[in-house]
mmCIF file of C-alpha atoms and ligand atoms in Angstrom:
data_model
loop_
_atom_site.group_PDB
_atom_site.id
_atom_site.type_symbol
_atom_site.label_atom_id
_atom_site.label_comp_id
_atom_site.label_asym_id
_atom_site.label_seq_id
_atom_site.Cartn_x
_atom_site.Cartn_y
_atom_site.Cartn_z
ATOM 1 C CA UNK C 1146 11.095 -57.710 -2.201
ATOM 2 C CA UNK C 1147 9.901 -59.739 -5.031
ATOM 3 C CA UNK C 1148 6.854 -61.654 -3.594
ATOM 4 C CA UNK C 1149 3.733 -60.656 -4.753
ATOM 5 C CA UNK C 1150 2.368 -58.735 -2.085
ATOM 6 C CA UNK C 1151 -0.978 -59.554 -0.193
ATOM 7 C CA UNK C 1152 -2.084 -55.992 -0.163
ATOM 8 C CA UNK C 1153 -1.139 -53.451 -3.344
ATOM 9 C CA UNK C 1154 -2.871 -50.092 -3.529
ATOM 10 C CA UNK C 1155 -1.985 -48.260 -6.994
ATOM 11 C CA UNK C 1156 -2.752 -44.666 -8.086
ATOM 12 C CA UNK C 1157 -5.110 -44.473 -4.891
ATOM 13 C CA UNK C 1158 -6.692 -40.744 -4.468
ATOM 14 C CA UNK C 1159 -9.131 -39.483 -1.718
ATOM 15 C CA UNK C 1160 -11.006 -36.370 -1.995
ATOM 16 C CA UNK C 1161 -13.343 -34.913 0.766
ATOM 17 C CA UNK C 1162 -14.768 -31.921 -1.343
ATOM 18 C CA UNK C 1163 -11.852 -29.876 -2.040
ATOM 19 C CA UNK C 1164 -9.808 -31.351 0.182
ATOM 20 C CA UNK C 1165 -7.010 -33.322 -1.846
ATOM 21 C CA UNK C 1166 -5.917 -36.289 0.770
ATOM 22 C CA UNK C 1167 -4.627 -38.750 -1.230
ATOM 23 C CA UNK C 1168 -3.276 -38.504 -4.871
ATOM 24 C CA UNK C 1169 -2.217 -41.630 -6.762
ATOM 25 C CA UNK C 1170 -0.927 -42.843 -3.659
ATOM 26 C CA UNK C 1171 0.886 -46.546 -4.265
ATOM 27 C CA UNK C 1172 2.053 -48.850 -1.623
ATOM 28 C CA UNK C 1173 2.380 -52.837 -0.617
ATOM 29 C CA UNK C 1174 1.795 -54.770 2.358
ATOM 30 C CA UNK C 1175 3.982 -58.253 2.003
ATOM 31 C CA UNK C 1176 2.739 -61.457 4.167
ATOM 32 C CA UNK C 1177 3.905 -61.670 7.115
ATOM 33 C CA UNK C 1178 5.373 -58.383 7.509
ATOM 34 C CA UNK C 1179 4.739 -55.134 10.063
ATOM 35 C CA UNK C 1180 4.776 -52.574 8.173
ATOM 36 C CA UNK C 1181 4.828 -48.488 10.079
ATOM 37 C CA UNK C 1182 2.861 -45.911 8.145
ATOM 38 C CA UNK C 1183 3.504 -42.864 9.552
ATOM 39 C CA UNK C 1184 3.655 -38.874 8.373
ATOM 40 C CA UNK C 1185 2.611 -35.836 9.820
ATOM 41 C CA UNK C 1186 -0.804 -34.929 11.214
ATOM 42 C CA UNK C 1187 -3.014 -34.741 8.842
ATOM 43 C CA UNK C 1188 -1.398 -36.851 6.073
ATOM 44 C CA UNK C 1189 -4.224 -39.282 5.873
ATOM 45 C CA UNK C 1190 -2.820 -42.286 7.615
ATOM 46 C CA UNK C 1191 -5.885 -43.610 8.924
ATOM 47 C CA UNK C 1192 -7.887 -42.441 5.641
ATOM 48 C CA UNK C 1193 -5.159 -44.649 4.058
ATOM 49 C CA UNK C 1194 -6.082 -47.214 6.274
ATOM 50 C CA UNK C 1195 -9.891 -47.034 5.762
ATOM 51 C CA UNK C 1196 -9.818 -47.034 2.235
ATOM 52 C CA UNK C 1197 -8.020 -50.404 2.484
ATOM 53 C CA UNK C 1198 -10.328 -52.113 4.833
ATOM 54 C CA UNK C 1199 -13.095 -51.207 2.950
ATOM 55 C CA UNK C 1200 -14.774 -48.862 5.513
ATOM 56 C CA UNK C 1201 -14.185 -45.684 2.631
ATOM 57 C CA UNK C 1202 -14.660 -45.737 -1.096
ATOM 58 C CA UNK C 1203 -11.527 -44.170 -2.596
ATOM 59 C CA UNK C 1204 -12.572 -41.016 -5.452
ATOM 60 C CA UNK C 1205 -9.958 -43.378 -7.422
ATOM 61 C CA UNK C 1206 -7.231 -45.939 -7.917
ATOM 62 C CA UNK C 1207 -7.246 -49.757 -6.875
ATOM 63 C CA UNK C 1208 -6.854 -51.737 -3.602
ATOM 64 C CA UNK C 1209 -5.952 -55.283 -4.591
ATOM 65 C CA UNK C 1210 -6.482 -57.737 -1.281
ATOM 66 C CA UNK C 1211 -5.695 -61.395 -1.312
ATOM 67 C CA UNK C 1212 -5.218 -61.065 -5.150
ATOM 68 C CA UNK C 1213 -8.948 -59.319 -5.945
ATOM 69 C CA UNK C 1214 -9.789 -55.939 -6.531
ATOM 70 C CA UNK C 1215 -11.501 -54.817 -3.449
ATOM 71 C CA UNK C 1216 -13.922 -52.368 -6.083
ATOM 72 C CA UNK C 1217 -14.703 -55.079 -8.567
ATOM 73 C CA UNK C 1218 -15.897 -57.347 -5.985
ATOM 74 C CA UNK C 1219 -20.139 -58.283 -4.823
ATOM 75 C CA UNK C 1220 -20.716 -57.028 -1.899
ATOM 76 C CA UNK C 1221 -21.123 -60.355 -0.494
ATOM 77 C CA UNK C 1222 -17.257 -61.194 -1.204
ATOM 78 C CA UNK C 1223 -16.128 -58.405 -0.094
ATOM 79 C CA UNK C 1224 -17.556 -58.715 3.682
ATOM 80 C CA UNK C 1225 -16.322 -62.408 3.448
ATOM 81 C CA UNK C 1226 -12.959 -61.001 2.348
ATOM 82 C CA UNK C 1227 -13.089 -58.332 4.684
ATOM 83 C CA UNK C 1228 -13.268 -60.782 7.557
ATOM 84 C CA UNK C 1229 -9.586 -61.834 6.904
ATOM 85 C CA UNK C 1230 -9.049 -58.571 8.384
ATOM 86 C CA UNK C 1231 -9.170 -57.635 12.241
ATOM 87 C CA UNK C 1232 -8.981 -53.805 12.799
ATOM 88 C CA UNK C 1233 -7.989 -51.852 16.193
ATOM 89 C CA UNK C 1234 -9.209 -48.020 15.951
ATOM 90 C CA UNK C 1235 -7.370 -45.443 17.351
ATOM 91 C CA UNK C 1236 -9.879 -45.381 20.162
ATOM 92 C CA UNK C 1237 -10.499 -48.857 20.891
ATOM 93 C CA UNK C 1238 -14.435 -48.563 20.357
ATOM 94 C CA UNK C 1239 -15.264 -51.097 22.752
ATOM 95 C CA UNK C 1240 -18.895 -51.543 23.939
ATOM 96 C CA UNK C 1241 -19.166 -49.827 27.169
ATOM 97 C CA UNK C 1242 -22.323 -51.809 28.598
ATOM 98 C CA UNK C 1243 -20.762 -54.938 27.686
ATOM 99 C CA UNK C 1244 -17.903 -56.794 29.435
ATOM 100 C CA UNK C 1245 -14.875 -57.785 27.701
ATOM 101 C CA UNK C 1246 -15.892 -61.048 26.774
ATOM 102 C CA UNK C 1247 -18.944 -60.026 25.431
ATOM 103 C CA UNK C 1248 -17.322 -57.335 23.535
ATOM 104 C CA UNK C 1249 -14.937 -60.029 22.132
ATOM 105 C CA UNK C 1250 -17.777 -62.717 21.598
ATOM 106 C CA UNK C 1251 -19.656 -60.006 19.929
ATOM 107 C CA UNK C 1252 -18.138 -60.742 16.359
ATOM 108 C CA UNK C 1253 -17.704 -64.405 16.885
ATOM 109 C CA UNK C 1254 -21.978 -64.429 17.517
ATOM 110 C CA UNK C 1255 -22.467 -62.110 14.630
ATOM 111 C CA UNK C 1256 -20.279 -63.104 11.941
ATOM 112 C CA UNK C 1257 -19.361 -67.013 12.859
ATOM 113 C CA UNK C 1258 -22.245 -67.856 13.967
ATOM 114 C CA UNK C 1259 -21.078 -69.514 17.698
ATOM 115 C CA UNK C 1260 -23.580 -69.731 20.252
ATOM 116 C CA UNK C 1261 -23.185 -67.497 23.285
ATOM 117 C CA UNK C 1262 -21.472 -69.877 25.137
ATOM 118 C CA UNK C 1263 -19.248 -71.048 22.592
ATOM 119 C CA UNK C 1264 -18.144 -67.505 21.755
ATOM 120 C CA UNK C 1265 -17.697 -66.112 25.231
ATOM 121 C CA UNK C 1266 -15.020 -69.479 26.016
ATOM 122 C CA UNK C 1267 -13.260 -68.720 22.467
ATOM 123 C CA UNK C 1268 -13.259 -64.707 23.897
ATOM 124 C CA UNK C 1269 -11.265 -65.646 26.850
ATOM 125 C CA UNK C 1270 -8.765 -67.658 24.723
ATOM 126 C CA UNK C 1271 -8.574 -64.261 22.394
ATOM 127 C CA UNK C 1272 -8.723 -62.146 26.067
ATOM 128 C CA UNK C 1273 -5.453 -64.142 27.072
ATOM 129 C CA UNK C 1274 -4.013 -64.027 23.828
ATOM 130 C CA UNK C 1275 -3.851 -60.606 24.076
ATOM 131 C CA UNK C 1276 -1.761 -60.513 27.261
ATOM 132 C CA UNK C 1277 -4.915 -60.090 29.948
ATOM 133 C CA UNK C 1278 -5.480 -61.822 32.968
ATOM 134 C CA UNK C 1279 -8.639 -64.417 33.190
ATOM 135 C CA UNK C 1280 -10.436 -62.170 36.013
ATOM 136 C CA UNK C 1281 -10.505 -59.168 33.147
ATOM 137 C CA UNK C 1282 -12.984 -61.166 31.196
ATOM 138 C CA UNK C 1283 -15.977 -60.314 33.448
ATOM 139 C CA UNK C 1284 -14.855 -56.244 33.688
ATOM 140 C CA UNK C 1285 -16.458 -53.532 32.042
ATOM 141 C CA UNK C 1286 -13.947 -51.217 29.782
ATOM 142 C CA UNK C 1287 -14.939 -48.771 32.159
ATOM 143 C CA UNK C 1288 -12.814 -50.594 35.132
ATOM 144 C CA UNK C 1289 -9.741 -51.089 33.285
ATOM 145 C CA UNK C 1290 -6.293 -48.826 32.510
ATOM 146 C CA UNK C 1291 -5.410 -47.244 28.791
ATOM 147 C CA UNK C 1292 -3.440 -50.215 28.480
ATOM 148 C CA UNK C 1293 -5.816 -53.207 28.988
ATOM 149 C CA UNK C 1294 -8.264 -51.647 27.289
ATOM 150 C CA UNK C 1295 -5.850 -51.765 23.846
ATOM 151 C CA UNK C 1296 -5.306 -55.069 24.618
ATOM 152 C CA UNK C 1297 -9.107 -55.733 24.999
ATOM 153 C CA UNK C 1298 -9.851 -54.243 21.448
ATOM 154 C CA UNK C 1299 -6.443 -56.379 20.156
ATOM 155 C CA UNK C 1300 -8.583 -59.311 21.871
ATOM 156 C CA UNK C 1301 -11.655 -58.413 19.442
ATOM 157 C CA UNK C 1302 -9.599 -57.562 16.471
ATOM 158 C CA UNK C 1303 -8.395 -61.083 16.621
ATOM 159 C CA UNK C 1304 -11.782 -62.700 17.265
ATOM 160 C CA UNK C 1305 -12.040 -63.859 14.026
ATOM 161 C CA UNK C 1306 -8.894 -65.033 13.130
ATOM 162 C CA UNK C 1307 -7.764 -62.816 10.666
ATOM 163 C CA UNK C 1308 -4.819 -62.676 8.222
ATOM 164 C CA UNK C 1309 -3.827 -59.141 8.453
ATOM 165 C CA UNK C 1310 -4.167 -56.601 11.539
ATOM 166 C CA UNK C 1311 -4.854 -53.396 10.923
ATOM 167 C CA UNK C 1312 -3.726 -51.012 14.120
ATOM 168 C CA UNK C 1313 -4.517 -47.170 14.259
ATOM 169 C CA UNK C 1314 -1.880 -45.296 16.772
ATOM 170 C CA UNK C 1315 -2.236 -48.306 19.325
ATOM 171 C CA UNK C 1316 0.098 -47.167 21.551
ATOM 172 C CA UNK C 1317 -1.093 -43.789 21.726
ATOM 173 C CA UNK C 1318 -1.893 -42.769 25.227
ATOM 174 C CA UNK C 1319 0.028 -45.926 27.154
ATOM 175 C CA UNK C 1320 2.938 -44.819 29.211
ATOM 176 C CA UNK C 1321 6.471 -46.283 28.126
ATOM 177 C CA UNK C 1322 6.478 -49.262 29.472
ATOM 178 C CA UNK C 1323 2.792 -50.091 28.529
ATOM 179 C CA UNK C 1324 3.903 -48.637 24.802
ATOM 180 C CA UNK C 1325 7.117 -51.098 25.122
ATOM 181 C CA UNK C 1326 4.881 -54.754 26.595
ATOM 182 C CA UNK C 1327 2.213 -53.406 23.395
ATOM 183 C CA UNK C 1328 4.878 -53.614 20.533
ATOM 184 C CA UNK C 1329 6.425 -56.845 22.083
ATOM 185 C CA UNK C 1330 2.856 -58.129 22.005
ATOM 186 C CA UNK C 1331 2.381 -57.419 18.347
ATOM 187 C CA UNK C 1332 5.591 -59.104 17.669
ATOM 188 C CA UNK C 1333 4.659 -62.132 19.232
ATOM 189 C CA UNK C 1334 1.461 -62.313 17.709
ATOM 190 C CA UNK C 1335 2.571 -61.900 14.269
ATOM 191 C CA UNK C 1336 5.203 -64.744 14.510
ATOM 192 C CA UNK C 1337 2.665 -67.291 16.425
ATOM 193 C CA UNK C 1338 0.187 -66.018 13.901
ATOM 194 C CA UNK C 1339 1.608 -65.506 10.945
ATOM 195 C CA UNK C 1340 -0.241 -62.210 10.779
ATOM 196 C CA UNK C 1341 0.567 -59.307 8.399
ATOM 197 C CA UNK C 1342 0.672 -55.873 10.444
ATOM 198 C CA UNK C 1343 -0.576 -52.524 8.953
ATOM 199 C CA UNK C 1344 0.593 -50.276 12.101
ATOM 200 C CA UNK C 1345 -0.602 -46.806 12.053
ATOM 201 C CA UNK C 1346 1.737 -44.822 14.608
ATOM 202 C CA UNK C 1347 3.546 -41.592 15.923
ATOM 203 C CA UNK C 1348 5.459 -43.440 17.881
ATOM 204 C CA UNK C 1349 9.344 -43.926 17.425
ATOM 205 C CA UNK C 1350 10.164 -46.759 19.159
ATOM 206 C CA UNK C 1351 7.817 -48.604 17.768
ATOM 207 C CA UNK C 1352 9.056 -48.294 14.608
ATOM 208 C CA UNK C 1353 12.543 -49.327 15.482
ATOM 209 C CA UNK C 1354 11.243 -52.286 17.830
ATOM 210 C CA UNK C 1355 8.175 -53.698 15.951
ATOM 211 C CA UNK C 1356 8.963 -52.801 12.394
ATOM 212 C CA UNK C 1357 9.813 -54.535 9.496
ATOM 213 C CA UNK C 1358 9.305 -51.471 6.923
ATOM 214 C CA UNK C 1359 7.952 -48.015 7.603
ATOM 215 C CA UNK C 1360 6.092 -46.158 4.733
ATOM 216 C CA UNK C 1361 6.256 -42.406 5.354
ATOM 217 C CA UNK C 1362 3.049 -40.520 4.101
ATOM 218 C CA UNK C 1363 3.769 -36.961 2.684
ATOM 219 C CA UNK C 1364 2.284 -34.717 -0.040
ATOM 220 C CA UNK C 1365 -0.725 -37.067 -0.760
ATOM 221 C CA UNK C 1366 1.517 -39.539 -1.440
ATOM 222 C CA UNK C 1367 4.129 -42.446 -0.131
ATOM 223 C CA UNK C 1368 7.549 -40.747 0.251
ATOM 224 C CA UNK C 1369 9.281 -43.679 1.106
ATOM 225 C CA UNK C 1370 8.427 -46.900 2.030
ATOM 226 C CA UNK C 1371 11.523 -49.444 2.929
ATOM 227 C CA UNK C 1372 13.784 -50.667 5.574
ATOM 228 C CA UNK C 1373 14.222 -48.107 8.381
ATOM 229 C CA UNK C 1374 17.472 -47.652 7.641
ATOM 230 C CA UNK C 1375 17.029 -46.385 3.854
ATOM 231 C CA UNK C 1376 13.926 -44.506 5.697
ATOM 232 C CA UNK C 1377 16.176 -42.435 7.737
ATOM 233 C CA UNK C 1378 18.798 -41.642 5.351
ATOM 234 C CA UNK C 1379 16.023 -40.596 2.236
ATOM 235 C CA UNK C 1380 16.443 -36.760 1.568
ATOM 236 C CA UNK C 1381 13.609 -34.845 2.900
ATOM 237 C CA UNK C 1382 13.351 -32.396 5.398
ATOM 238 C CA UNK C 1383 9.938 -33.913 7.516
ATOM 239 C CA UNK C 1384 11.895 -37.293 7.593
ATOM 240 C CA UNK C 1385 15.321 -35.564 8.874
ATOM 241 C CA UNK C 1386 13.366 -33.738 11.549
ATOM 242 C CA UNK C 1387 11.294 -37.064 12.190
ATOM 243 C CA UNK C 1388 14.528 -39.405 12.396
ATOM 244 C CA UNK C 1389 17.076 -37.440 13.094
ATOM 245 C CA UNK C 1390 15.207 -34.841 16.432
ATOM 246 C CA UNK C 1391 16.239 -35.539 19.727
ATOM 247 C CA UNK C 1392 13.374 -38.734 20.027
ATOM 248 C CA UNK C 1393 14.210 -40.387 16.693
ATOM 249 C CA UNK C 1394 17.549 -40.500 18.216
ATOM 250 C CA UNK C 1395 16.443 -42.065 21.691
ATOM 251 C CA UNK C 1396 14.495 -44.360 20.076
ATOM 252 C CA UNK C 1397 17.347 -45.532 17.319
ATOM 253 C CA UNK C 1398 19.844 -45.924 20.985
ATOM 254 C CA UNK C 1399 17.298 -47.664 22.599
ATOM 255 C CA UNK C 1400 16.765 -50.120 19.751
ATOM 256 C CA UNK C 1401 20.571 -50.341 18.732
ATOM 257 C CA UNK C 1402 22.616 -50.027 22.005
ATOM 258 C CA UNK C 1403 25.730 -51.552 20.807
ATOM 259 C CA UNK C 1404 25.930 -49.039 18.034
ATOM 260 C CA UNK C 1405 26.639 -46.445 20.778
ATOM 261 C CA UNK C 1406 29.086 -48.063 22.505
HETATM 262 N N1 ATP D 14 -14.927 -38.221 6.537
HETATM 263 C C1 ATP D 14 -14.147 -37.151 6.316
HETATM 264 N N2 ATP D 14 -14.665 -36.020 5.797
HETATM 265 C C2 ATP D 14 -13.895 -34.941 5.540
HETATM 266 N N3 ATP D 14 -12.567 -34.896 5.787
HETATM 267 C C3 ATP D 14 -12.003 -35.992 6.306
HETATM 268 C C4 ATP D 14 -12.762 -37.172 6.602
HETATM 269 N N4 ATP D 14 -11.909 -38.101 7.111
HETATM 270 C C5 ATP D 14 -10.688 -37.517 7.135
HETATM 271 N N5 ATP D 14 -10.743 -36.261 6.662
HETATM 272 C C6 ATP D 14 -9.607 -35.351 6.535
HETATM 273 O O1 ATP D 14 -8.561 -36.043 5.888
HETATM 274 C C7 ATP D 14 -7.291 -35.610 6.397
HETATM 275 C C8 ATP D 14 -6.490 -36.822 6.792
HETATM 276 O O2 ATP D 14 -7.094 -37.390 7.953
HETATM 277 P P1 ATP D 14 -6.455 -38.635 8.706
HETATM 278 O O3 ATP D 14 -7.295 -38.860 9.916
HETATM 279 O O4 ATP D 14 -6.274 -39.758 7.779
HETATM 280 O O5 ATP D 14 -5.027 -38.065 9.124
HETATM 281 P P2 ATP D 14 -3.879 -38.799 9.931
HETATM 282 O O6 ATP D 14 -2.662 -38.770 9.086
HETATM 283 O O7 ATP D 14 -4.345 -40.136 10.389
HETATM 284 O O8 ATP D 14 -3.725 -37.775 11.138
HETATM 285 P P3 ATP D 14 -3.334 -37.976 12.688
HETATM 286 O O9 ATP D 14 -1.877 -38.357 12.701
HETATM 287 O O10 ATP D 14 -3.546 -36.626 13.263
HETATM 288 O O11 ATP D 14 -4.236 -39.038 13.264
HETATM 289 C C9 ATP D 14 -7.587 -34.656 7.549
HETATM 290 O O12 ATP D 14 -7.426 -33.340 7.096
HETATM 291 C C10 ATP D 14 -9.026 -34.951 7.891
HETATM 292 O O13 ATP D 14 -9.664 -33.810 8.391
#
C-alpha cells in the first residue's frame, strides 16, 4: 500500500526488567482497514497494543497516530488524541454494579460532557449498534451470556465515536456461532463506520472472515505483516504450523468453499 498510514510504529522495543518483549518492532495500521495481529502466547500482542493506545510507555522507538508522535505530544493532546480511539480488553472490564447503559454512558458523562440523560439515550443507540436487544440496556453484566457481554464492551468502546478500534482476543470464549455473528459485527461496523480495526486474536476464522491483513508477531518483532495469502505461504515454521494445522485448514475451507470443490 502506498497511503500514508494512520498508525506507524518504528523501531518500537519493550522491556519489563530483563524481559526483552519487543525489539525494534515496525508495523502500520492503514484507514479503514482490519488488520489481525496474532503470534504465539507470549509474543506481546496486547503489550503491542498498549503501547499504541498510550496505556504503556515503550523503553524505545516511535508510535506516530493521526500524523503526531504519540511521545512528543502534552499530555493534554494526547488524551484528546487518545479519544479517537475506542478499546475492547480481552476481558471486557465492564462495571459490574452498573447496568449496561450506564456502563456505556459512563464515558460519554466523563469525557463529552452529556448529561445523564443525554448519555444513557446515546448508550442505547451504541447498545443497539452493537447487535443487543433494547431490554439489555437495563441488565447488569452479571445477567448476560459471554457473548452479549463482548458486545456490551463493543457498545462502550464505541461510545465516543472513535476512528480506530482497538480489540484484544474478542472472540475468545464465545462458542462458534457467537465467534462467527462477532466478526460479521466488526465487519459491519467498520464499513458503516469507516473505522480502522486493530484485532488482537487466536482465532482462525477470524482472520480469514474479518481480515484485511494479518501481522504475525514473532521474535520481538513483526514477521510478516500482509495479505493472508502471502501470510500463509512466508517461510517459517510457527506460521506453517499456524496456517497450515488441521484448524488453519478448516478455517481457510470455511472461508473459501469453492476452492475445495
Ligand atoms: N506489566 C508487565 N510487567 C511485566 N511483564 C509483562 C507486563 N505486561 C506484559 N508482560 C509480559 O510480556 C509478555 C508479552 O505479554 P502479552 O500479554 O503482550 O502477550 P500476548 O502475545 O498478548 O499473549 P497471549 O496470546 O497469551 O494473550 C509476557 O511474557 C508477559 O508476561
Amino acid at each position: 500500500m502506498d497511503r500514508a498510514p494512520l498508525i506507524r510504529v518504528r523501531g518500537l522495543s519493550n522491556r519489563f526488567g530483563r524481559h526483552v518483549v519487543h525489539e525494534d518492532l515496525d508495523l502500520d495500521l492503514y484507514s479503514g482497514e482490519i488488520l489481525g495481529v496474532v503470534g504465539g502466547s507470549g509474543t506481546g500482542k496486547s503489550v503491542l497494543l498498549r503501547s499504541i493506545v498510550g496505556l504503556l510507555r515503550p523503553s524505545e522507538g516511535r508510535i506516530e497516530v493521526f500524523g503526531e508522535d504519540l511521545q512528543r505530544l502534552s499530555s493534554s493532546a494526547r488524551s484528546r488524541l487518545e479519544r479517537r480511539f475506542g478499546v475492547l480488553f480481552q476481558r471486557g472490564a465492564l462495571f459490574t454494579s452498573l447496568t449496561l447503559e450506564e456502563n456505556v454512558a459512563l464515558p460519554l458523562i466523563e469525557h463529552a460532557g452529556l448529561s445523564r440523560a443525554d448519555a444513557e439515550a446515546l448508550a442505547r443507540v451504541k447498545l443497539a449498534l452493537a447487535g443487543l436487544p433494547g431490554q439489555a440496556a437495563t441488565q447488569y453484566p452479571a445477567a448476560l451470556s459471554g457473548g452479549m457481554i463482548k458486545r456490551a464492551a463493543l457498545a462502550r468502546a464505541l461510545a465516543l465515536d472513535p476512528e480506530v478500534l482497538f480489540l484484544d482476543e474478542p472472540t475468545a470464549g464465545l462458542d462458534p456461532i457467537g465467534a462467527a455473528a462477532f466478526d460479521r459485527l466488526i465487519l459491519t461496523l467498520r464499513d458503516a463506520l469507516g473505522l480502522s480495526v486493530f484485532l488482537v486474536t487466536h482465532d482462525l476464522d477470524t482472520l480469514y472472515t474479518a481480515c484485511d491483513r494479518v501481522a504475525v508477531l514473532a521474535n520481538r518483532q513483526v514477521r510478516v505483516a500482509d495479505r493472508l495469502a502471502v501470510v500463509e505461504t512466508t517461510d517459517d515454521a510457527w506460521i506453517h504450523d499456524y496456517f497450515h494445522g488441521p484448524r488453519g485448514r478448516a478455517a481457510r475451507r470455511a472461508a473459501h468453499p469453492a476452492e475445495d470443490a
